[in-house]
Each structure stands twice: as structure tokens, then as C-alpha cells.
GROMACS .gro file of C-alpha atoms in nm:
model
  346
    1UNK     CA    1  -9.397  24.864  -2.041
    2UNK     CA    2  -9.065  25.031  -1.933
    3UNK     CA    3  -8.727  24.908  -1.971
    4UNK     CA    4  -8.739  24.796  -1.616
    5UNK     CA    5  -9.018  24.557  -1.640
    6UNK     CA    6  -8.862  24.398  -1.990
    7UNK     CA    7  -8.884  24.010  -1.973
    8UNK     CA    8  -8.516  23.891  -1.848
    9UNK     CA    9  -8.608  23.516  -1.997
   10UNK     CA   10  -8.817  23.352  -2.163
   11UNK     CA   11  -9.101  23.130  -2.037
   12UNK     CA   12  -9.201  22.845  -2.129
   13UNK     CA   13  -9.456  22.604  -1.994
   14UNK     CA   14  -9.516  22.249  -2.077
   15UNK     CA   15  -9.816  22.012  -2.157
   16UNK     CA   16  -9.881  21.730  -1.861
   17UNK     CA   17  -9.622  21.410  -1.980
   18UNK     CA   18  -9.900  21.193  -1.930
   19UNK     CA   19 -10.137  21.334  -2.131
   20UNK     CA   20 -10.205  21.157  -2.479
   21UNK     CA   21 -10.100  21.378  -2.819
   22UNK     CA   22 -10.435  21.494  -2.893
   23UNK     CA   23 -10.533  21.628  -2.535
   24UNK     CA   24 -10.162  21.787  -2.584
   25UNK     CA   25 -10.223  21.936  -2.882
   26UNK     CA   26 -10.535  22.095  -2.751
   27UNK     CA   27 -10.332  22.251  -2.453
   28UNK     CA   28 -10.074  22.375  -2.665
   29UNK     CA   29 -10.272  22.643  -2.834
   30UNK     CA   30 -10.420  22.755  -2.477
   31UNK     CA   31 -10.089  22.811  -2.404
   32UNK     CA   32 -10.001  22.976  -2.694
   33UNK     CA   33 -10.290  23.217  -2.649
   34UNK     CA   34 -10.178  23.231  -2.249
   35UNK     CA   35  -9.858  23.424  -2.382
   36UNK     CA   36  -9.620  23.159  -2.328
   37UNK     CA   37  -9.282  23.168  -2.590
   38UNK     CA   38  -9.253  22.790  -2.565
   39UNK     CA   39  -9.386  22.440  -2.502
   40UNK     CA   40  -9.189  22.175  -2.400
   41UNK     CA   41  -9.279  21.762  -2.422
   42UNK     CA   42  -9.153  21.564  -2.169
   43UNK     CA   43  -9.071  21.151  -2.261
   44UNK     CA   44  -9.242  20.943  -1.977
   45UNK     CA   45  -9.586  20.724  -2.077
   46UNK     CA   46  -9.610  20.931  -2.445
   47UNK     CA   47  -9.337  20.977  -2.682
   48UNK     CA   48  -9.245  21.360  -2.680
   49UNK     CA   49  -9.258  21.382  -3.074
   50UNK     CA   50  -9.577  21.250  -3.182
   51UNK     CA   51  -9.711  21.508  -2.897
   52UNK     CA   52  -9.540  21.861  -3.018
   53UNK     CA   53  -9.568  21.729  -3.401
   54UNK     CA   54  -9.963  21.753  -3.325
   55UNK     CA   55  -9.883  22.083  -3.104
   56UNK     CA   56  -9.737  22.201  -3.425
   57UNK     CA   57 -10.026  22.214  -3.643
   58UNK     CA   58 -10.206  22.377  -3.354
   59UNK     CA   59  -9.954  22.662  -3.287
   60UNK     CA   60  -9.813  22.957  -3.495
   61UNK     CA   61  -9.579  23.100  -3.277
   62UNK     CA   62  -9.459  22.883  -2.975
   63UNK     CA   63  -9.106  22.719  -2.979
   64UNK     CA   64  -9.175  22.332  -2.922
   65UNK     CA   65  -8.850  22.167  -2.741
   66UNK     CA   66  -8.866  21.797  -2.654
   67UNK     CA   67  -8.773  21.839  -2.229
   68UNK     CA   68  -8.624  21.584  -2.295
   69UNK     CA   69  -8.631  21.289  -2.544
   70UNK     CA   70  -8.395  20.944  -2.420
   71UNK     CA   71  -8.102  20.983  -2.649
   72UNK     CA   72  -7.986  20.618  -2.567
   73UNK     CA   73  -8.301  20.462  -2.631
   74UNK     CA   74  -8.260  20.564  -3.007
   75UNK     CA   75  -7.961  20.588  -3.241
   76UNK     CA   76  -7.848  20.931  -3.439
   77UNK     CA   77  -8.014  20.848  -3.778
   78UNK     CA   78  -8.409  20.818  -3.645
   79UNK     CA   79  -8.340  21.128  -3.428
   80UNK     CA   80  -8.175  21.323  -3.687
   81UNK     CA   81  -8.501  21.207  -3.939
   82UNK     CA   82  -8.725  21.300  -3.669
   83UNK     CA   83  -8.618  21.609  -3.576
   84UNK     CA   84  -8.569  21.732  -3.920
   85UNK     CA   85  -8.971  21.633  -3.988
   86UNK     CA   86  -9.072  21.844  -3.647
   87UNK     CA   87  -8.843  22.167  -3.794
   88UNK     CA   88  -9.014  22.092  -4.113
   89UNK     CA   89  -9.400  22.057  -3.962
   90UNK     CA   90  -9.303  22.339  -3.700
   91UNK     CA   91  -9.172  22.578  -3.956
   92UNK     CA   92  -8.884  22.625  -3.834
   93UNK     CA   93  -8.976  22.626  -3.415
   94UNK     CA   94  -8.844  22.328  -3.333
   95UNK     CA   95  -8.619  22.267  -3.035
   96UNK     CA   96  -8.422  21.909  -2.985
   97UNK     CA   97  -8.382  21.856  -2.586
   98UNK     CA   98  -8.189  21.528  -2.518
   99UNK     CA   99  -8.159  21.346  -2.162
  100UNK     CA  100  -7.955  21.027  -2.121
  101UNK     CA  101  -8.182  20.861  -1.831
  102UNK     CA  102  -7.955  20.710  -1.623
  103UNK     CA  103  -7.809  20.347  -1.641
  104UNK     CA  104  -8.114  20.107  -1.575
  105UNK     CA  105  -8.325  20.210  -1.795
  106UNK     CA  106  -8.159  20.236  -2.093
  107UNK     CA  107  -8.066  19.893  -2.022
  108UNK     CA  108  -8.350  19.731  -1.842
  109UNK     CA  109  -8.633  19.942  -2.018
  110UNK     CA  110  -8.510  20.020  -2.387
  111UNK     CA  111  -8.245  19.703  -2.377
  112UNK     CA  112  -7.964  19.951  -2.539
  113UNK     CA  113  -7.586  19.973  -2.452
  114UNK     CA  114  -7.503  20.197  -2.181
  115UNK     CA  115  -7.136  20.350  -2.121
  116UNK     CA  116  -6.962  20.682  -2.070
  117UNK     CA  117  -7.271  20.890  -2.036
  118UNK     CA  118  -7.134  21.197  -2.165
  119UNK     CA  119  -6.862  21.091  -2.430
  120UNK     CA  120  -7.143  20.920  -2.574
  121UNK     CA  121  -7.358  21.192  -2.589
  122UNK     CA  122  -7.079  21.408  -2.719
  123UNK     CA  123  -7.074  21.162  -3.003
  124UNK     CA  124  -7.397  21.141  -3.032
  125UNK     CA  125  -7.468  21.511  -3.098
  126UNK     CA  126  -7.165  21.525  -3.322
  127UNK     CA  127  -7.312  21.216  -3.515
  128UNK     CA  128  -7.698  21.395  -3.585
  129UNK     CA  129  -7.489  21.742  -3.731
  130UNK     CA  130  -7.302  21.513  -3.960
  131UNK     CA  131  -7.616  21.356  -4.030
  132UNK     CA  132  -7.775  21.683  -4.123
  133UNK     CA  133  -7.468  21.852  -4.284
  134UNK     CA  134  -7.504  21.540  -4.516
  135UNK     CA  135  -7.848  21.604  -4.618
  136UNK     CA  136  -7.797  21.979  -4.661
  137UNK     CA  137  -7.459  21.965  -4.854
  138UNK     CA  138  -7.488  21.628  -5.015
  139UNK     CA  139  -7.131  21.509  -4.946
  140UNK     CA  140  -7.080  21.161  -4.832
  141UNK     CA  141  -7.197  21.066  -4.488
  142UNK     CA  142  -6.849  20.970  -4.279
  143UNK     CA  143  -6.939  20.949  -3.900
  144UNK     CA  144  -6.691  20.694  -3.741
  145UNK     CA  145  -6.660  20.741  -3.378
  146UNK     CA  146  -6.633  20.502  -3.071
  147UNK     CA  147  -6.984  20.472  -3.049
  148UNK     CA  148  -7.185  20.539  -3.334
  149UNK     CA  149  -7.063  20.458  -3.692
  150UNK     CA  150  -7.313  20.601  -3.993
  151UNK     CA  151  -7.149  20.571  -4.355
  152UNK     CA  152  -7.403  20.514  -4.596
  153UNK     CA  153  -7.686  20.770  -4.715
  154UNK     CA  154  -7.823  20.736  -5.068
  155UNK     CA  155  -8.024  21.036  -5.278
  156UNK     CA  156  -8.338  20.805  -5.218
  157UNK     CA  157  -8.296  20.811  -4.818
  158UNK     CA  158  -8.188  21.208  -4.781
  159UNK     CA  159  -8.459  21.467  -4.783
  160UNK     CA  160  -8.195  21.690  -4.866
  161UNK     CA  161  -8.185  22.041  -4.744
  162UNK     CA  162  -8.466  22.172  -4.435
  163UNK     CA  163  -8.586  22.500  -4.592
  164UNK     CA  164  -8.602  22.619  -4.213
  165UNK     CA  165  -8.255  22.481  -4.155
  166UNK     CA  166  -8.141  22.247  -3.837
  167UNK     CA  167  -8.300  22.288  -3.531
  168UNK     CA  168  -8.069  22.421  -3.191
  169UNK     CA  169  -7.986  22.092  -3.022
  170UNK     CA  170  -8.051  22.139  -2.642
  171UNK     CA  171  -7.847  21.899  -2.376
  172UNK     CA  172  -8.004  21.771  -2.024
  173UNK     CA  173  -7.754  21.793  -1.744
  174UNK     CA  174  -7.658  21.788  -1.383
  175UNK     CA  175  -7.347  21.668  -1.318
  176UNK     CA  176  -7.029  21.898  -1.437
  177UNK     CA  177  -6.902  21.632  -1.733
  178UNK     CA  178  -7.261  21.636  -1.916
  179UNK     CA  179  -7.281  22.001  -1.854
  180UNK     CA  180  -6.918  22.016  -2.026
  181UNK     CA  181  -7.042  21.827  -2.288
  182UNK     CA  182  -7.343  22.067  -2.371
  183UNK     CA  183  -7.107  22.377  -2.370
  184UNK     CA  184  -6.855  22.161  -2.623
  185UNK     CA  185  -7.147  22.075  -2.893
  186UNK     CA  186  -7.484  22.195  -2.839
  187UNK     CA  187  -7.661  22.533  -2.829
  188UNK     CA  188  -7.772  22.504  -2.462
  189UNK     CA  189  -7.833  22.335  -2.145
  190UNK     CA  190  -8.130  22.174  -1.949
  191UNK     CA  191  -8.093  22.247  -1.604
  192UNK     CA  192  -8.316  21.978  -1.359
  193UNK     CA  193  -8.557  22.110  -1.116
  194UNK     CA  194  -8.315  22.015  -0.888
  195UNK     CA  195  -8.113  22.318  -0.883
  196UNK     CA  196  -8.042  22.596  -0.715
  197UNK     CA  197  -7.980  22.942  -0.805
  198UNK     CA  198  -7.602  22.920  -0.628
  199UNK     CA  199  -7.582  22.573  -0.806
  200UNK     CA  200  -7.641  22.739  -1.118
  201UNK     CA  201  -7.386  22.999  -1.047
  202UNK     CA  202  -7.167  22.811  -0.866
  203UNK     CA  203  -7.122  22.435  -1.101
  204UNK     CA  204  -7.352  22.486  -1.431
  205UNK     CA  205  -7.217  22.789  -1.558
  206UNK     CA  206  -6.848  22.735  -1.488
  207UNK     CA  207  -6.901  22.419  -1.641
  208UNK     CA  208  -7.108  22.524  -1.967
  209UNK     CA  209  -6.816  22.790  -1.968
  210UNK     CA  210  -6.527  22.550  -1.949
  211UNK     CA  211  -6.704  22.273  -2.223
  212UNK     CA  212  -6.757  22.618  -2.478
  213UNK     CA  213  -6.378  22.709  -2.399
  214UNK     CA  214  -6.234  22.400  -2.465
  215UNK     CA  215  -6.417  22.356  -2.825
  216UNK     CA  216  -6.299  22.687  -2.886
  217UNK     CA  217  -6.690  22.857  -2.849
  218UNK     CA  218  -6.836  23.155  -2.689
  219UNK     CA  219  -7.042  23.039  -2.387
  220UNK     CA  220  -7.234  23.364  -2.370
  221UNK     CA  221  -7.421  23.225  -2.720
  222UNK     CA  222  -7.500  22.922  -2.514
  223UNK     CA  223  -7.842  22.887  -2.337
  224UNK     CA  224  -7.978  22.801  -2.039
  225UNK     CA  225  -8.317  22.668  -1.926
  226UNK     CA  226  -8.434  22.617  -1.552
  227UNK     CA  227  -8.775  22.430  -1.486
  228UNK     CA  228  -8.792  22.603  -1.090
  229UNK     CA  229  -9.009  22.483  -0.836
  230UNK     CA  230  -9.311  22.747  -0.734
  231UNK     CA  231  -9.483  22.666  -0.432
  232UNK     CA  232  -9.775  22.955  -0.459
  233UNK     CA  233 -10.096  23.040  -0.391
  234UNK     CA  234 -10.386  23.286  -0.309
  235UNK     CA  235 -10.456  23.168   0.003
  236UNK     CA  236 -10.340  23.064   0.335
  237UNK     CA  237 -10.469  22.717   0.277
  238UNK     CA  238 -10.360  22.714  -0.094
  239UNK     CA  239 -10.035  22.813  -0.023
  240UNK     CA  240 -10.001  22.569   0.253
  241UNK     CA  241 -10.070  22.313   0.077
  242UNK     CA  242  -9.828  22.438  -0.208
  243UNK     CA  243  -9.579  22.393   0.003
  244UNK     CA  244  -9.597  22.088   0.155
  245UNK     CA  245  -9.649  21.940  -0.199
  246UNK     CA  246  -9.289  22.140  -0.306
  247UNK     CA  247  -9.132  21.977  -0.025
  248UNK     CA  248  -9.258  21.623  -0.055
  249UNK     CA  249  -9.086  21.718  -0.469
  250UNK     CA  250  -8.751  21.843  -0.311
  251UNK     CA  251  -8.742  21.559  -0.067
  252UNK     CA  252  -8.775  21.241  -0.352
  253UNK     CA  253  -8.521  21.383  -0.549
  254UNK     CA  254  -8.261  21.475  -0.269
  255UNK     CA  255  -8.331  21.093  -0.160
  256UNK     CA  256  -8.123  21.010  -0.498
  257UNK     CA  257  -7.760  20.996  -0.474
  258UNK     CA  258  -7.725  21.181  -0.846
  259UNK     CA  259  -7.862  21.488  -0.682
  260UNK     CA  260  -7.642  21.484  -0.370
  261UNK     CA  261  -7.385  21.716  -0.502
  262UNK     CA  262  -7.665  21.981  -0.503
  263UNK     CA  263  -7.744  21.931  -0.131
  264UNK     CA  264  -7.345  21.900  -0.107
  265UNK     CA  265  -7.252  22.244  -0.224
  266UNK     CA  266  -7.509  22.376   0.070
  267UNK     CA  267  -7.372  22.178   0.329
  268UNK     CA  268  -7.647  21.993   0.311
  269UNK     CA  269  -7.522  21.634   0.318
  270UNK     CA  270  -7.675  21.458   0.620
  271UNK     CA  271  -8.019  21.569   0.526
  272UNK     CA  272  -7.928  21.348   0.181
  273UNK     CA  273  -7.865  21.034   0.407
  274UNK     CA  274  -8.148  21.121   0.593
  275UNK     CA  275  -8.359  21.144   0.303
  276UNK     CA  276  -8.184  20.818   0.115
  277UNK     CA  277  -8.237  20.589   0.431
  278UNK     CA  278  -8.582  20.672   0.462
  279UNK     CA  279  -8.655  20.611   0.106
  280UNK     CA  280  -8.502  20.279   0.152
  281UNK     CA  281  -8.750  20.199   0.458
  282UNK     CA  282  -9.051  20.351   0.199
  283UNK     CA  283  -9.146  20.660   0.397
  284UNK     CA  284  -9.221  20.890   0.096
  285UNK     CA  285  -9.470  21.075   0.351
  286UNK     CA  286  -9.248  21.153   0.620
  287UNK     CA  287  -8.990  21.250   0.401
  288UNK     CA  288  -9.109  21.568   0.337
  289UNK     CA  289  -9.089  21.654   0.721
  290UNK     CA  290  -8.713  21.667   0.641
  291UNK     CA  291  -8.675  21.967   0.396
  292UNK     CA  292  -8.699  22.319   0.606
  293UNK     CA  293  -8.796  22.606   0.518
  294UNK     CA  294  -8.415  22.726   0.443
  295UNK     CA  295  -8.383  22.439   0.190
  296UNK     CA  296  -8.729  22.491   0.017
  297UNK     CA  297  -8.674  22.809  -0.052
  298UNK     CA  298  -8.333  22.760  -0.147
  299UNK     CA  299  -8.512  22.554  -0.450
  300UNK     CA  300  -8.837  22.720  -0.460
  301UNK     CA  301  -8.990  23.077  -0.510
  302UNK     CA  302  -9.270  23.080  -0.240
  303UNK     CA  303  -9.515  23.328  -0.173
  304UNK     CA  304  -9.841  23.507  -0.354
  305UNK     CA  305  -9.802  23.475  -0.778
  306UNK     CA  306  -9.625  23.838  -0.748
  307UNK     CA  307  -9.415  23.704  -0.491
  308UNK     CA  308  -9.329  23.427  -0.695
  309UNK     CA  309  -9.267  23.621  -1.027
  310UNK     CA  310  -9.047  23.847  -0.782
  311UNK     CA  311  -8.832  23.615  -0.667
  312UNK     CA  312  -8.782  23.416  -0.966
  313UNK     CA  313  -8.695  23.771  -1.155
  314UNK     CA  314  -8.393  23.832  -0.892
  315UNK     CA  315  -8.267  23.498  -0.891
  316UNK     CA  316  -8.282  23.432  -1.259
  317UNK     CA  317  -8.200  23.761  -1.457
  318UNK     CA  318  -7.919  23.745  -1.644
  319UNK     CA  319  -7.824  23.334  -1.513
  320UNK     CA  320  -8.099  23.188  -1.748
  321UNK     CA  321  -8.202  23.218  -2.104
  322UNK     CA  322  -8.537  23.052  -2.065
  323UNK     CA  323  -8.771  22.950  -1.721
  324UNK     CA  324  -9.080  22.687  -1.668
  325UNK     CA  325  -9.238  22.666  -1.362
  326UNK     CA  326  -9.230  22.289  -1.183
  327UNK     CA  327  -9.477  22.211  -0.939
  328UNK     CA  328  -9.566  21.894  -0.799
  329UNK     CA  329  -9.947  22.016  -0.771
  330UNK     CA  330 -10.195  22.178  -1.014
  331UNK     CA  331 -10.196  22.511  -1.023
  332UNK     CA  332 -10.482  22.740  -1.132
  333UNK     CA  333 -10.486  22.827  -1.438
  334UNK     CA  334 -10.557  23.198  -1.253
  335UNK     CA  335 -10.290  23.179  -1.083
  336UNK     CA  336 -10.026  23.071  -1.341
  337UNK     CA  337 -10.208  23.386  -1.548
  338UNK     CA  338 -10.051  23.622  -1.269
  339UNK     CA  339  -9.691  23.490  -1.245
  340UNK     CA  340  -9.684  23.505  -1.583
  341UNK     CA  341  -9.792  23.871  -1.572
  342UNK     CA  342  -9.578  23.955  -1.242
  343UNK     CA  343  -9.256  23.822  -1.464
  344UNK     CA  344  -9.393  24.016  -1.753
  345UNK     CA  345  -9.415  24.318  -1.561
  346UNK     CA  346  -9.775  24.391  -1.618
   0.00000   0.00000   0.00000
């Protein structure tokens, strides 16, 4: 392979949420052997532990990254234990991705507090380090902050020091104060599908840039991972229907007022209100009919699985430290073979 054709990311792919652990595990080492350098777990019907702590003893090589576990449906001390067991059963390939969900469920679904999204998951970070430092140094545990107070830790409850040390703690965001946050105390930041490449040039990285700067770190040690929407295919009918599956994706989340600043920084506002009011009146099917082809492929790579791996190469080299593919449709198993080969420059 020449220089040209070196991999500008990594690539990562991840095991269906829904799936239950053991049908996860079972993917995980065909994506192992399918070249990928990660798996990530998502936390919808399954927790996203139990499912990459059996990936673990089914892989040898993979990085396994929760994408992402609800950091405000738990409290520092289990996700600290937790995490520590994964680097542990992983060896070492472990990578902690935390999301804060947004508002209702925390409160409605997990019955927890909710408040200052990302000062609280500033804390909360800075609460699972001092919850490690303690087992690996033995000094007292002190952790007093606003939110989160942990003072007590006994020989009997520390497992002392992780021979494969603390895993990289990875931060969800999409909004320029979480993004902040994950330049000011983690290791890197999950972008949401969401996103475009001028977004991510644009708002993430001047934010990720400003968070590092203001805690005094350099953001080019920082990562950055982008699940991007594919809409490919062999065919005229498979790519078809690709797309119209991408844009059905595109249009539910630019229905949700989160996202709007996405759509905002393409002057793409009305088609938010457009989208939002029609969600309202529950037509998910006609929504779709409201993304052009300008605004899916300002969030998609579209074409053949060369195409694909083309476009994503141009877009991404040298923004992003790591890349999944998103689709809202199942993909061959051929056909993911091929981007990954077109990216790999084979």
C-alpha cells in the first residue's frame, strides 16, 4: 500500500443496539476478522457493558468503546467499578463513551436528578479519575463537588491498581458547552450522526479547541469520532432505496429542536420548522420528502461503496480520529466489505 492510500482514521463499526449480549458477542469477532479497529455498544434495550464484556472474551484486538453509556442514569463509583472490570477483561482495549440523554429521560425513565448538563458531566468525569487515582495510588478518596460527593473507599472495596491502567474516557456531544466540556477533561469527543463535515469544522473543533485551552491541554491529543450517514449501494434500486432510507434518518432528527443549530449554520432553518410541525401532525413518511438532495449529501456520502469510501476520505482526513458508518438500513455485509477496502485503499 503506498503512503497515499494510508488509512487517515480509524474505523470502527458497531454491533446492532438491540441485539442481546450473546448474539453481540458473536458479531464482534466477525468484525474483528472483517478488519475493523473497533466496536462500539450502543445503550438502548441492552446495557452496553454486559454486551462488549462478552465481545471481550471473543476479541483479541478490537478497541470496545461504549457509544455511549447514560452517565446520569448511574453515579461515578459503579461506572468507575465497571469500567475498570471491562479494561481489566479487555486487556487493556477498553474505551468509556458517555452521553447525558437529554432531560426526560433521565428523569422520567431512570428517575435521577437532572441539571446543568455539562457542569455535571464535567464533574462527573473529574469524579471517576479521582475514583481511579484512588485505587491506583491508595491515597484517600476526596471528591466534593456540586454534584457528586465520594469520600469513603476502604482496602476491602478498592481493587487497587488496573495492570492495563485507566481506560481513555470518551464524551458525547453536540452542542458547543458539552463539546467544551470534552476538550476540558476527557480524551475525545463523540460527534452525533447529525453532523456535518462544515459543522465539524465550523462548531466541534473550535469548541474541543477552546474546552482543551482553557484546562490548559493540547487539543491536537484530543480525539474525534464521527458515526456518518452512507446511503450506498450496487445498484440502481439498492441505492435508491439507500437513499430514501438516509433521508427519512436526516429528516427525524432535524424534526428535533437540539439539532437545529446544525440545519442553522446551513441556512437551513425553515426546513427545521417544516420538519418539527410535521412531526407534531405524525407524518414520519412524508417527512422525508423534505430533505433534498443538497442537504443529504451535506450529511451523507452517497454513491457506489468506492464512492462512498471516496467521499468520506476527503471530508474526513485530518478532521476525525476515528469513523463508523450510520445507516438507517442494512447493508450487505458485501458491500460494507468494499467501503471498508475503498477507505483502506485496497
Amino acid at each position: 500500500m503506498s503512503d497515499d492510500a494510508t488509512v487517515p482514521f480509524l474505523i470502527d463499526a458497531g454491533g446492532d443496539a438491540g441485539t442481546d449480549p450473546r448474539t453481540f458477542a458473536g458479531g464482534a469477532a466477525d468484525i474483528e476478522a472483517a478488519g475493523y479497529d473497533g466496536i462500539f455498544a450502543a445503550e438502548t434495550s441492552h446495557d452496553p457493558f454486559i454486551a462488549l464484556a462478552a465481545a471481550a472474551m471473543r476479541t483479541e484486538r478490537v478497541s470496545l468503546m461504549t457509544g455511549i453509556a447514560v452517565a446520569f442514569a448511574r453515579n461515578p463509583m459503579t461506572v468507575a467499578e465497571t469500567a475498570n472490570d471491562l479494561q481489566l477483561v479487555s486487556e487493556g482495549r477498553f474505551i468509556l463513551g458517555l452521553g447525558s440523554q437529554i432531560k426526560p429521560h433521565i428523569e422520567h425513565r431512570f428517575s435521577m436528578p437532572w441539571s446543568a448538563p455539562a457542569a455535571r458531566m464535567r464533574e462527573f468525569v473529574a469524579a471517576v479519575r479521582a475514583i481511579w487515582s484512588s485505587w491506583e495510588t491508595g491515597e484517600r478518596l476526596a471528591f466534593e463537588g456540586e454534584h457528586y460527593r465520594h469520600t469513603l473507599m476502604t482496602p476491602f472495596f478498592s481493587p487497587g491498581p488496573n495492570p492495563f491502567g485507566t481506560p481513555p474516557i470518551w464524551i458525547a456531544a453536540v452542542g458547543e458547552k458539552m463539546t467544551e466540556t470534552a476538550g476540558a477533561v476527557a480524551d475525545g469527543v463523540l460527534a452525533h450522526t447529525f453532523t456535518t463535515e462544515r459543522y465539524l469544522r465550523e462548531v466541534t473543533r473550535p469548541a474541543l479547541e477552546r474546552g482543551a485551552a482553557s484546562a490548559g491541554r493540547d487539543a491536537s491529543t484530543l480525539g474525534i469520532s464521527i458515526p456518518a450517514f452512507v446511503a450506498v449501494g450496487e445498484t440502481d434500486a439498492e441505492l435508491a432505496a439507500a437513499i430514501q432510507a438516509t433521508k427519512a434518518q436526516i429528516a427525524f432528527y432535524g424534526s428535533t429542536p437540539a439539532y437545529l443549530p446544525v440545519l442553522a449554520l446551513h441556512g437551513w432553518e425553515h426546513v427545521h420548522e417544516k420538519l418539527h410541525a410535521a412531526s407534531k401532525r405524525g407524518e414520519w413518511t412524508q417527512m422525508a420528502e423534505l430533505v433534498d438532495d443538497d442537504m443529504l449529501r451535506a450529511f451523507s456520502a452517497v454513491g457506489s461503496p468506492a464512492e462512498v469510501a471516496s467521499q468520506l476520505r476527503e471530508r474526513f482526513s485530518g478532521l476525525v480520529t476515528r469513523l463508523s458508518f450510520s445507516a438507517g438500513y442494512p447493508i450487505r455485509p458485501e458491500v460494507q466489505a468494499a467501503m471498508l477496502a475503498g477507505l483502506r485503499g485496497e
